[in-house]
Tab-separated table of C-alpha atoms in Angstrom:
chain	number	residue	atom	x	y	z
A	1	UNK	CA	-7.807	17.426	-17.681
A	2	UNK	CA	-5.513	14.309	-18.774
A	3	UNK	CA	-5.989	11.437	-17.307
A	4	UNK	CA	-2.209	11.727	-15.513
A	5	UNK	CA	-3.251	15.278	-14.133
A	6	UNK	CA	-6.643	13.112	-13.173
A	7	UNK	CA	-4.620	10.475	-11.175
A	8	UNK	CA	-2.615	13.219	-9.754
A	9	UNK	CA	-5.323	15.440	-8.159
A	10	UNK	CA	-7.596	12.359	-7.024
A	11	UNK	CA	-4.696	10.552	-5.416
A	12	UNK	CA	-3.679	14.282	-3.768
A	13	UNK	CA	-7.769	14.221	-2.162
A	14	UNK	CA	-7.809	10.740	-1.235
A	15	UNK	CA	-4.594	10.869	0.763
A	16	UNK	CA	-5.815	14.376	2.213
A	17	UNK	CA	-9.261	12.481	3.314
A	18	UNK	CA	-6.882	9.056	4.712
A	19	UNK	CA	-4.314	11.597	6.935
A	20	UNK	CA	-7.656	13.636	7.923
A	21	UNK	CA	-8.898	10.255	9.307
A	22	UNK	CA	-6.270	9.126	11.482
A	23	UNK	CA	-7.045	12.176	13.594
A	24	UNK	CA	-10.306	10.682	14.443
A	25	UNK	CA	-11.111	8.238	17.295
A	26	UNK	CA	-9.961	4.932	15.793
A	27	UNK	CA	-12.945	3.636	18.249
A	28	UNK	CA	-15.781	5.678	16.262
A	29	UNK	CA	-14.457	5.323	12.651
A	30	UNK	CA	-11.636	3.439	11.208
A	31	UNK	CA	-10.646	3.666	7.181
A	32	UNK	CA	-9.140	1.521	4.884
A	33	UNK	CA	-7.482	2.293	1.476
A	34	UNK	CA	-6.701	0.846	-1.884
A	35	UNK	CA	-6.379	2.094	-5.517
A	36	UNK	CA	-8.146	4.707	-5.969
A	37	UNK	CA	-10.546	3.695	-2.742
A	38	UNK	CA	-11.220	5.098	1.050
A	39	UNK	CA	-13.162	2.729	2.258
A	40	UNK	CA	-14.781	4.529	6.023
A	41	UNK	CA	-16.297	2.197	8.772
A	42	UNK	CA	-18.065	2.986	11.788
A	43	UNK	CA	-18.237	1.411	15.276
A	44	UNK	CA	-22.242	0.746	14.184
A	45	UNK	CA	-21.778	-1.083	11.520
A	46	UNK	CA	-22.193	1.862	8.399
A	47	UNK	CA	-19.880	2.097	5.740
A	48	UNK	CA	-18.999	5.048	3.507
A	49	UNK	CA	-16.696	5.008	0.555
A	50	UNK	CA	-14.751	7.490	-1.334
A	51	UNK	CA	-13.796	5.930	-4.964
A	52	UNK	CA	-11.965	7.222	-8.285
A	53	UNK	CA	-13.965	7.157	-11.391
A	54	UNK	CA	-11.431	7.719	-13.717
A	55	UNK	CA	-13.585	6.893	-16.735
A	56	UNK	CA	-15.913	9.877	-15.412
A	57	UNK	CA	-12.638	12.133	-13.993
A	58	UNK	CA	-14.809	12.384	-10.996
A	59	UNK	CA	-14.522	11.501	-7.140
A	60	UNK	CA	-17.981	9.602	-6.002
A	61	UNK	CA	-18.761	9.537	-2.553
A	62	UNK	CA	-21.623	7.337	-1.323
A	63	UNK	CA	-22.149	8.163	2.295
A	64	UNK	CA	-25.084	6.384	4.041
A	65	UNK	CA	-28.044	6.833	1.269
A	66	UNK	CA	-26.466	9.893	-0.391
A	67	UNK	CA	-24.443	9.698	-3.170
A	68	UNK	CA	-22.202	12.372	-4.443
A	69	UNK	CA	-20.538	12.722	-7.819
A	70	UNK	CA	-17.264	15.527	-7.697
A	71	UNK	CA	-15.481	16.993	-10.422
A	72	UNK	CA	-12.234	18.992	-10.265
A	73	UNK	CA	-12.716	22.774	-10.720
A	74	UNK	CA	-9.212	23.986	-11.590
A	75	UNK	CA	-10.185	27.734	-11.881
A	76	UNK	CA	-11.044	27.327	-7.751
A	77	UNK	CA	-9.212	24.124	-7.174
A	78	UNK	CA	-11.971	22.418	-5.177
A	79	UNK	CA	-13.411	19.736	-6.041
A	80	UNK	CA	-16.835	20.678	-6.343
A	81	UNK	CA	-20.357	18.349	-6.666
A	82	UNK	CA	-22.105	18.341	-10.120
A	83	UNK	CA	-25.527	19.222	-8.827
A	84	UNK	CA	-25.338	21.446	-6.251
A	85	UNK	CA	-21.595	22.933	-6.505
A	86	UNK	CA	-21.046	21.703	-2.763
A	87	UNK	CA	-17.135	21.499	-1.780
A	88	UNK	CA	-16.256	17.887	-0.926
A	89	UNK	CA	-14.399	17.909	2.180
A	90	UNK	CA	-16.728	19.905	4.300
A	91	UNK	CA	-19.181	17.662	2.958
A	92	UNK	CA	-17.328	14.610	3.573
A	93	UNK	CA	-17.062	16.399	7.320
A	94	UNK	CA	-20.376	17.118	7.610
A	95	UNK	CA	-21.512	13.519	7.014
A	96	UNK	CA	-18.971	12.013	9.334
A	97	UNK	CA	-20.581	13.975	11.766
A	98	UNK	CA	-23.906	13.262	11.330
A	99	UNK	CA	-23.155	9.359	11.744
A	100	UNK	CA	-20.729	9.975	14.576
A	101	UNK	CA	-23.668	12.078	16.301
A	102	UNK	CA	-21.023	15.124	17.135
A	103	UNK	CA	-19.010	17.512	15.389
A	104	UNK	CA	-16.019	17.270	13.478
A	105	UNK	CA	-14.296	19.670	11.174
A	106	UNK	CA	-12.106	18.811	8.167
């Protein structure tokens, strides 16, 4: 993958994740964005962040003491994590959920 195609499909998932967000209670977890950078605050005080690595062509998610490295799998089009092979959005879900202490679904 090019580094245009790179900027393309990470600015596609980090859009995807910032529109996913506003659906959630603005009084549980509120977001922020800049280049390349979802930045995902909680009423408690945690933080998670979703950042470009454009050097690495990967999406890194550090979510509470987890840290996530994604690359783009064009054959499946997910973007999938490089140890486990884990789908980023239901993890991204998943995580969210766990802080929030209820369920919610990307």
């Amino acid at each position: 993958m090019d580094d245009n195609e790179f900027r393309e499909r990470s600015d596609t998932a980090l859009t995807k994740v910032a529109k996913w967000l506003e659906e959630l209670d603005p009084d549980e977890v509120d977001y922020t964005t800049a280049d390349g950078v979802v930045t995902i605050e909680f009423a408690g005080g945690a933080k998670f962040i979703l950042s470009r690595q454009s050097q690495m062509k990967q999406l890194w998610l550090a979510a509470g003491s987890h840290g996530f490295h994604y690359s783009w799998e064009a054959a499946r089009g997910l973007w999938l994590d490089d140890k486990d092979g884990h789908e980023l959005f239901p993890r991204l879900a998943e995580a969210i959920s766990e802080q929030l202490g209820h369920p919610v679904e990307f």
